Coordinates of C-alpha atoms in Angstrom, one line a residue:
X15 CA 79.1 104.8 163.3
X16 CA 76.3 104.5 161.1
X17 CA 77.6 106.3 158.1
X18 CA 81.2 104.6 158.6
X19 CA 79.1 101.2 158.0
X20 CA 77.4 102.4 155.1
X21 CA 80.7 103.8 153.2
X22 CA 82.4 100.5 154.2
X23 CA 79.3 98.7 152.3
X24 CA 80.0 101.1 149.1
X25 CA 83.7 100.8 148.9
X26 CA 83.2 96.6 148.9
X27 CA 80.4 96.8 146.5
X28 CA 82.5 99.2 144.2
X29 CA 85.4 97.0 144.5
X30 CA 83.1 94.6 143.1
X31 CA 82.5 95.8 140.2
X32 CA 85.8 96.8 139.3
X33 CA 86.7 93.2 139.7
X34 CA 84.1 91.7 137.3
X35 CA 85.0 95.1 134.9
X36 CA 88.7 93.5 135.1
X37 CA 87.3 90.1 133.6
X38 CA 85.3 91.2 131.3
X39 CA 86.4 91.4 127.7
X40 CA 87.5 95.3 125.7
X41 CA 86.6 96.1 122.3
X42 CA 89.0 93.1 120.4
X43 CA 90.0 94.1 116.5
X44 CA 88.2 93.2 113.9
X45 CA 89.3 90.3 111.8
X46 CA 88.4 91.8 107.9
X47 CA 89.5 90.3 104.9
X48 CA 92.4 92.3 103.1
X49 CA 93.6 91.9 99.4
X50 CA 97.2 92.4 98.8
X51 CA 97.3 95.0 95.5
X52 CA 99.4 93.8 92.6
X53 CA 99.6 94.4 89.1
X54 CA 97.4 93.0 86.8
X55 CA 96.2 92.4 83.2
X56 CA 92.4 93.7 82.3
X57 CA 90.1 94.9 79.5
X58 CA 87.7 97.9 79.7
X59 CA 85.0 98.2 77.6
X60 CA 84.2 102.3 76.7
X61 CA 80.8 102.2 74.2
X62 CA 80.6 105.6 72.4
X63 CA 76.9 106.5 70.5
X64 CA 76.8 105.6 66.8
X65 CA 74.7 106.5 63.7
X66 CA 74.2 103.5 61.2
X67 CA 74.5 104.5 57.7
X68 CA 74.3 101.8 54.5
X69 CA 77.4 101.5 53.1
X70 CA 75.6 103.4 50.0
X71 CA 72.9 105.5 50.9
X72 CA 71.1 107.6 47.6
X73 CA 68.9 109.8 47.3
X74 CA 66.4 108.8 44.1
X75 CA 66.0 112.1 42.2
X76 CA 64.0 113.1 38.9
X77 CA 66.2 114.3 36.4
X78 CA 63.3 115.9 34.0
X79 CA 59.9 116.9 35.1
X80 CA 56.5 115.3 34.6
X81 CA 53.8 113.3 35.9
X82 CA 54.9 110.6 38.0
X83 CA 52.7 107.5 35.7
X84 CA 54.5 104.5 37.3
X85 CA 55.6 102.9 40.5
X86 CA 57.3 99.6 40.5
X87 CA 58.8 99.2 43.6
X88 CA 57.1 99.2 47.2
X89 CA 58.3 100.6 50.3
X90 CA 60.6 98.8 51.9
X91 CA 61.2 96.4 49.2
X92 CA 64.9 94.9 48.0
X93 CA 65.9 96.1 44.5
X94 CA 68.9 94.8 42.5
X95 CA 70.8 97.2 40.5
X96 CA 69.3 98.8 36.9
X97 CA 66.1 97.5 38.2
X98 CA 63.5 100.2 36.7
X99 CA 61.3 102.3 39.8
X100 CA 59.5 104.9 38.4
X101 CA 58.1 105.8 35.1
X102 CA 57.7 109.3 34.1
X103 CA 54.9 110.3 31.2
X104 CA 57.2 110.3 28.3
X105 CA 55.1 111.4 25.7
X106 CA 56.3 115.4 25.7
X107 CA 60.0 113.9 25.4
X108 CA 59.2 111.1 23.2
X109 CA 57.8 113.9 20.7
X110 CA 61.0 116.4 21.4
X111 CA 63.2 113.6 20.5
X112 CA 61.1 113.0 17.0
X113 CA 60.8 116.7 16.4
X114 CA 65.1 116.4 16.8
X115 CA 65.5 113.4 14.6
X116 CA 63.3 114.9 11.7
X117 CA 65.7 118.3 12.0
X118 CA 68.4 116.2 11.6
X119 CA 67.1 114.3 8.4
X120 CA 66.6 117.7 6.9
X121 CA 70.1 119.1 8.1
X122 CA 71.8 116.1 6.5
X123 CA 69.3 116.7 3.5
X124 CA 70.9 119.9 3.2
X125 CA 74.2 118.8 3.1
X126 CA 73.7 116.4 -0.2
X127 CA 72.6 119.6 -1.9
X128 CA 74.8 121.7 -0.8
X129 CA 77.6 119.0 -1.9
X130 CA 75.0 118.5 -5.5
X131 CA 75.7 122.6 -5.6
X132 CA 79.6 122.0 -5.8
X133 CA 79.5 119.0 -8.2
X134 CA 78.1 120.9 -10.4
X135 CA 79.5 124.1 -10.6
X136 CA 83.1 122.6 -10.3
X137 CA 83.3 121.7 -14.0
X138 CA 82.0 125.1 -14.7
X139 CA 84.7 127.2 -13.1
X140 CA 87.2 124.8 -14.5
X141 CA 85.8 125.7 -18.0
X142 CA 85.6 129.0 -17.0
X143 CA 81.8 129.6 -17.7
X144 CA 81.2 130.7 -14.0
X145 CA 82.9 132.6 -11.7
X146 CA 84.8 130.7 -8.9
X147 CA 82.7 132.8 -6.6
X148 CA 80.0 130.6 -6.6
X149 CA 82.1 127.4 -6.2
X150 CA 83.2 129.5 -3.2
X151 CA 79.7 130.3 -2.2
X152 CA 78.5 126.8 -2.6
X153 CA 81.5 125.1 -0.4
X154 CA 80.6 127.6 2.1
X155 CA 76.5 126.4 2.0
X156 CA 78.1 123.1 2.5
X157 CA 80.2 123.7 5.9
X158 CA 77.1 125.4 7.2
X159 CA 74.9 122.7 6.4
X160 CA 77.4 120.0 7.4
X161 CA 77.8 122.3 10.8
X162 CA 74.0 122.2 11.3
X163 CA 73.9 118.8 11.5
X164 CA 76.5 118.4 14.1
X165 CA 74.0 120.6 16.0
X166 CA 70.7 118.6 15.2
X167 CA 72.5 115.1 16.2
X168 CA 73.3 117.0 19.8
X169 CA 69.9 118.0 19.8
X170 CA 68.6 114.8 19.5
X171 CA 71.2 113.2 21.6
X172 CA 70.3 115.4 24.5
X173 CA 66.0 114.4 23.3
X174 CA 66.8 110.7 23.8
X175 CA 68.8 111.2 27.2
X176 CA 65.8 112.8 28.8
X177 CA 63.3 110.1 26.9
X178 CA 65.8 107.8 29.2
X179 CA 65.5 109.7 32.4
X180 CA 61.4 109.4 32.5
X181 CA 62.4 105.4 33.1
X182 CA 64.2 106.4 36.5
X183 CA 66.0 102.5 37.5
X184 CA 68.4 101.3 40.4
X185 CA 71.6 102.5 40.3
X186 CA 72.7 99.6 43.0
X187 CA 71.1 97.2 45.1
X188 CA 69.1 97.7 48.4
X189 CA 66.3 98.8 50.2
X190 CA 63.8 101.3 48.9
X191 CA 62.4 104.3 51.6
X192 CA 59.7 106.0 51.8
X193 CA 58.2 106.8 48.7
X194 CA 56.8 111.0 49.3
X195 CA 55.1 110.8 45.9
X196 CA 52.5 108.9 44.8
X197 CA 51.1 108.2 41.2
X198 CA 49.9 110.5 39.0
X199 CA 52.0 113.3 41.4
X200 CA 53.7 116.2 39.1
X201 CA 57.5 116.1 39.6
X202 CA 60.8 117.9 38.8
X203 CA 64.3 118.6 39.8
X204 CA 63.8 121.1 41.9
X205 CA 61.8 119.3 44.3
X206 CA 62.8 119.5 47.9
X207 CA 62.0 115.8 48.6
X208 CA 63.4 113.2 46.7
X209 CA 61.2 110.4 45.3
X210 CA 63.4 107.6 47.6
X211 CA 66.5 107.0 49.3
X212 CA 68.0 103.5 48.2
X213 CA 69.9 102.1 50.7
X214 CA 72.8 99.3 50.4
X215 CA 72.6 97.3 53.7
X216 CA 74.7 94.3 52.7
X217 CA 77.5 96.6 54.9
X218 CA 76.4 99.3 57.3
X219 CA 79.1 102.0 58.6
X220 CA 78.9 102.9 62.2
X221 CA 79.8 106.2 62.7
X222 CA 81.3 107.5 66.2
X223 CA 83.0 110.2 67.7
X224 CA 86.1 110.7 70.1
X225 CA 87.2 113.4 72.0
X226 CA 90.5 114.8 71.3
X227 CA 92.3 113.1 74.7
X228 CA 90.1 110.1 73.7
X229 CA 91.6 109.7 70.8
X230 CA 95.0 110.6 72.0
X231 CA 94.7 107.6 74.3
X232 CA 93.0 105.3 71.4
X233 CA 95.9 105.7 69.5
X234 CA 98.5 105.1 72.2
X235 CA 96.9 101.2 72.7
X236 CA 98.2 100.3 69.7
X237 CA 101.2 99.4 67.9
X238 CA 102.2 101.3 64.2
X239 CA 104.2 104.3 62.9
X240 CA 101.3 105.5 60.8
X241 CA 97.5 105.5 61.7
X242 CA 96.7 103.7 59.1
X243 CA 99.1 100.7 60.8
X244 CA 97.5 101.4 64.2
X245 CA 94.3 100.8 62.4
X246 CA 95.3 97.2 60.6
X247 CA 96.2 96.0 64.4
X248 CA 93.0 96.9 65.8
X249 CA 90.6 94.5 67.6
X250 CA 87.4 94.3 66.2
X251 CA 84.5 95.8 68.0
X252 CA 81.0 95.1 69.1
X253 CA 77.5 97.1 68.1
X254 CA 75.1 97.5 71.4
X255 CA 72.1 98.0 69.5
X256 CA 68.9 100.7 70.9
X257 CA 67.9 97.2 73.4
X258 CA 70.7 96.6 74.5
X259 CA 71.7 93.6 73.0
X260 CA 74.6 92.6 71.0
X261 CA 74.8 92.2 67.1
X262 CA 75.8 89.0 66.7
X263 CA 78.7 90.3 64.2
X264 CA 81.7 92.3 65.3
X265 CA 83.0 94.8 63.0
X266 CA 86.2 96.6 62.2
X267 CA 87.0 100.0 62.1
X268 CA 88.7 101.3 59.2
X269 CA 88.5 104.8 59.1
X270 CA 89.5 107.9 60.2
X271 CA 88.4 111.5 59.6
X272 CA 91.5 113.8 58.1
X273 CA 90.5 116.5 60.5
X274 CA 88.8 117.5 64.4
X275 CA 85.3 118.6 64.4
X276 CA 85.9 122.5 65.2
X277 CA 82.7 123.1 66.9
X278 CA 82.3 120.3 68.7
X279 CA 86.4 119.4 69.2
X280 CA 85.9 115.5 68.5
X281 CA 87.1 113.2 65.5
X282 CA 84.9 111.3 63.5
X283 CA 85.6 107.3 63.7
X284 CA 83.8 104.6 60.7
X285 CA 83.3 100.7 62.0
X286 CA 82.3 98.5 59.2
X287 CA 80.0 95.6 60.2
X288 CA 78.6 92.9 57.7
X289 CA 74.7 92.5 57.1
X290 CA 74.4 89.7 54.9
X291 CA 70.8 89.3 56.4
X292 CA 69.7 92.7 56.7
X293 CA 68.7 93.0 59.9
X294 CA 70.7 96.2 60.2
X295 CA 68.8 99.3 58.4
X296 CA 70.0 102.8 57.7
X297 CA 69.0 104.7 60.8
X298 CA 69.7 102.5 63.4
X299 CA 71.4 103.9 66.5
X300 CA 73.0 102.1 69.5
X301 CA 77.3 102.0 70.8
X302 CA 79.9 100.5 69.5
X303 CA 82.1 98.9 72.4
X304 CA 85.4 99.3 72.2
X305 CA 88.1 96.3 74.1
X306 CA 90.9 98.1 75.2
X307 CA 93.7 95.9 77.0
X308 CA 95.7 96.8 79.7
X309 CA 99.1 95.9 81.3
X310 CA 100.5 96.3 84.6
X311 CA 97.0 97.9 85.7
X312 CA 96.0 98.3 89.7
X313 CA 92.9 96.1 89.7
X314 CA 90.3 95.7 92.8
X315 CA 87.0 94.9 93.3
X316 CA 84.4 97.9 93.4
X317 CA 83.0 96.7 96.3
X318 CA 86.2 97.4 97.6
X319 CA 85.9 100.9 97.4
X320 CA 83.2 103.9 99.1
X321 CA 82.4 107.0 96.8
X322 CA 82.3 110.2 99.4
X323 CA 81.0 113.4 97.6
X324 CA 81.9 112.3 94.4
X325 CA 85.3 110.8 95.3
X326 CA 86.6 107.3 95.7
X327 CA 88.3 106.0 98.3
X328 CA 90.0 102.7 99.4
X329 CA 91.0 101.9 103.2
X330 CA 94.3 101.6 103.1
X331 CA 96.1 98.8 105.8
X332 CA 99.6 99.6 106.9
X333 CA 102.1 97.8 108.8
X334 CA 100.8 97.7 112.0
X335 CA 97.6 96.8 110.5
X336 CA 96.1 100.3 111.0
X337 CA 93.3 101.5 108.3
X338 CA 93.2 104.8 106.8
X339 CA 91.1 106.3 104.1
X340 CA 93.1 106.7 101.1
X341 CA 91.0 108.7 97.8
X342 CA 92.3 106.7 94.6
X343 CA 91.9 108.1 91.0
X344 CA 89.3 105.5 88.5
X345 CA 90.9 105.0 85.1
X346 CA 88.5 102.6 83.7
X347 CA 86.5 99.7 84.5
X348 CA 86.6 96.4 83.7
X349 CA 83.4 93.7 84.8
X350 CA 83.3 94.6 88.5
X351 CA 86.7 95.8 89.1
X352 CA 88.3 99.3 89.0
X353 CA 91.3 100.2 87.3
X354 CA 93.2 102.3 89.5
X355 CA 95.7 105.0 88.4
X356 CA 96.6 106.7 91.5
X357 CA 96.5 106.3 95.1
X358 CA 97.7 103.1 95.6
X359 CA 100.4 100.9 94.2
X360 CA 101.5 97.3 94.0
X361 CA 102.4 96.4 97.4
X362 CA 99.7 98.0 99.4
X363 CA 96.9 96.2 101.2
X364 CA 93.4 97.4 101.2
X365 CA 90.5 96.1 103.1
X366 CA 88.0 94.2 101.0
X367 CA 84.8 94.8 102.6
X368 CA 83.1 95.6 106.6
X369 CA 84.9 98.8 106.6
X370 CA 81.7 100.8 106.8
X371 CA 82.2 101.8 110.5
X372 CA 86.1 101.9 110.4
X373 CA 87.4 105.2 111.5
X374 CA 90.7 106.4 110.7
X375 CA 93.6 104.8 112.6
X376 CA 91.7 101.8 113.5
X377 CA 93.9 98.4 114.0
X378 CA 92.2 95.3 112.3
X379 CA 93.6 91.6 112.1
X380 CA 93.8 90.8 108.3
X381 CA 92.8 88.1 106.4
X382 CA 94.8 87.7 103.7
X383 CA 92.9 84.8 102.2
X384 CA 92.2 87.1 99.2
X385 CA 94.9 88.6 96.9
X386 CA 94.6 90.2 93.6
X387 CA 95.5 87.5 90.6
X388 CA 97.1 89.0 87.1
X389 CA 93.3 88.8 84.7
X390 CA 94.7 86.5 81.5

């Protein structure tokens, strides 16, 4: 009797519980909010590594040797073209150059007697008191003394060209370097360092690099039968200097090298930027950026994807409003968005964001409040 009383007072208190279990709420779907894909219009930015070069960069080299007398220019400083840098002791050259001028007075010396020789016997041979031998001998004196002369004036043309090259001058405007020697320093051409690179900064060329598929793709973007025509259609570009800011002048790029890098398999690009101020040196590192424009692109939000051992992946909403993981293939990026070349298409719906804890073949109730919009 006892334990009939007792299993009565269990059934009715489990029968309890399974009523209030009946009322109480099960696990209800989670509203998320869910962006319908569509195609879109977006610009990527891809920065590439440059090396800033003047747009003429040369090297200052002696052209005779000496002593190194004067300096004119500082480091550093702005020179104007034929302005003089460097002076060169001049006295050995200044005395080669007399030594060839006073050869040359006696060469031509030579030639008025040598042409005294011939006026004078000429009459004789006609009279037939000499032999025409020595008329013969005499006009040949002459050609050698005229011949000689001809040699001394080269000689002293090539004294008085390296007189010149001991006043060593600008041969264009820019910035001096470093200057290696200092006064008073013995010089010549066979130095291994030369005396100062002169750099013109009012342009600086930007020179880059693109891999063979990159530049494959580079030229695709843009319109032209000839690369040359692809390159008048280009946008201009943007310099990220070493600090990451911005040059506040974009630039152009207008050249192409004829031929791949065979070692390193990459093409050599030039962008041309103006530096009417000179705050742009020879030297200089930092990116150019290049815009690239694309139509018809898949565009979401990153936030809208998860990266899983070092894969992307969207959740993907069907029509019953089930999620599943779908891995989706990054083409670019653009801001905060993706460009998306595989894995999803226009037409899908992904879930924006709380999909942390979704697991596969969970149902959701969407919120289509948000919906991707063509980028103008």
């Amino acid at each position: 009797m006892y334990k009939f009383i007792t299993l009565s007072l269990v059934a009715l208190f489990l029968a309890s519980c399974a009523d209030k279990n009946a009322g109480a709420p099960q696990n209800a779907p989670a509203t998320l909010p869910v962006m319908d894909v569509a195609y879109a219009s977006a610009n990527t930015d891809t920065e590439y590594p440059v090396a800033i070069q003047g747009k003429t960069d040369v090297e200052i080299r002696p052209q005779v040797s000496g002593t190194l007398d004067k300096i004119f220019v500082d480091e550093g400083a702005y020179v104007t073209a034929g302005q003089p840098l460097f002076k060169i002791n001049d006295n050995p050259f200044r005395q080669q150059y007399n030594n060839a001028t006073a050869s040359l007075n006696a060469a031509e010396a030579a030639v008025i007697n040598a042409q005294l020789e011939i006026d004078k016997l000429t009459p004789l041979v006609a009279n037939k008191v000499v032999s025409d031998y020595q008329l013969k001998t005499a006009k040949a004196n002459l050609a050698i003394a005229k011949a000689t002369v001809a040699q001394s004036r080269a000689v002293v043309g090539t004294a008085q060209i390296n007189l010149g090259y001991t006043l060593i001058k600008a041969p264009v405007s820019g910035y001096i370097g470093r200057l290696p020697k200092k006064q008073g320093s013995l010089i010549n051409q066979a130095d291994p360092e030369a005396l100062t690179t002169l750099s013109d900064t009012r342009d600086v060329y930007a020179y880059f690099s693109l891999s063979e598929n990159d530049f494959i793709n580079f030229k695709a973007q843009y319109k032209g039968n000839t690369l040359n025509d692809k390159l008048k259609g280009l946008a201009p570009v943007s310099l990220v200097l070493s600090d990451d800011t911005v040059y506040p002048q974009q630039g152009k790029i207008d050249m192409v090298d004829g031929q791949f890098d065979k070692t390193t398999g990459a093409i050599t690009l030039r962008a041309k930027f103006p530096n009417a101020n000179g705050l742009l040196r020879s030297g200089n590192t930092g990116k150019v950026k290049i815009s690239i424009n694309h139509q018809n692109a898949i565009v979401i939000p990153q936030d809208a994807t998860v990266e899983i051992q070092d894969k992307v992946y969207v959740f993907l909403v069907d029509k019953k409003n089930a999620v599943s993981r779908q891995p989706v293939v990054v083409s670019g990026k653009s801001g905060t968005d993706y460009l998306i070349s595989e894995g999803i298409a226009s037409g899908d719906r992904i879930v924006l964001k709380g999909f942390e804890n979704l697991p596969d073949g969970a149902t959701i109730i969407p919120d289509n409040a948000k919906k991707s919009v063509a980028k103008l």
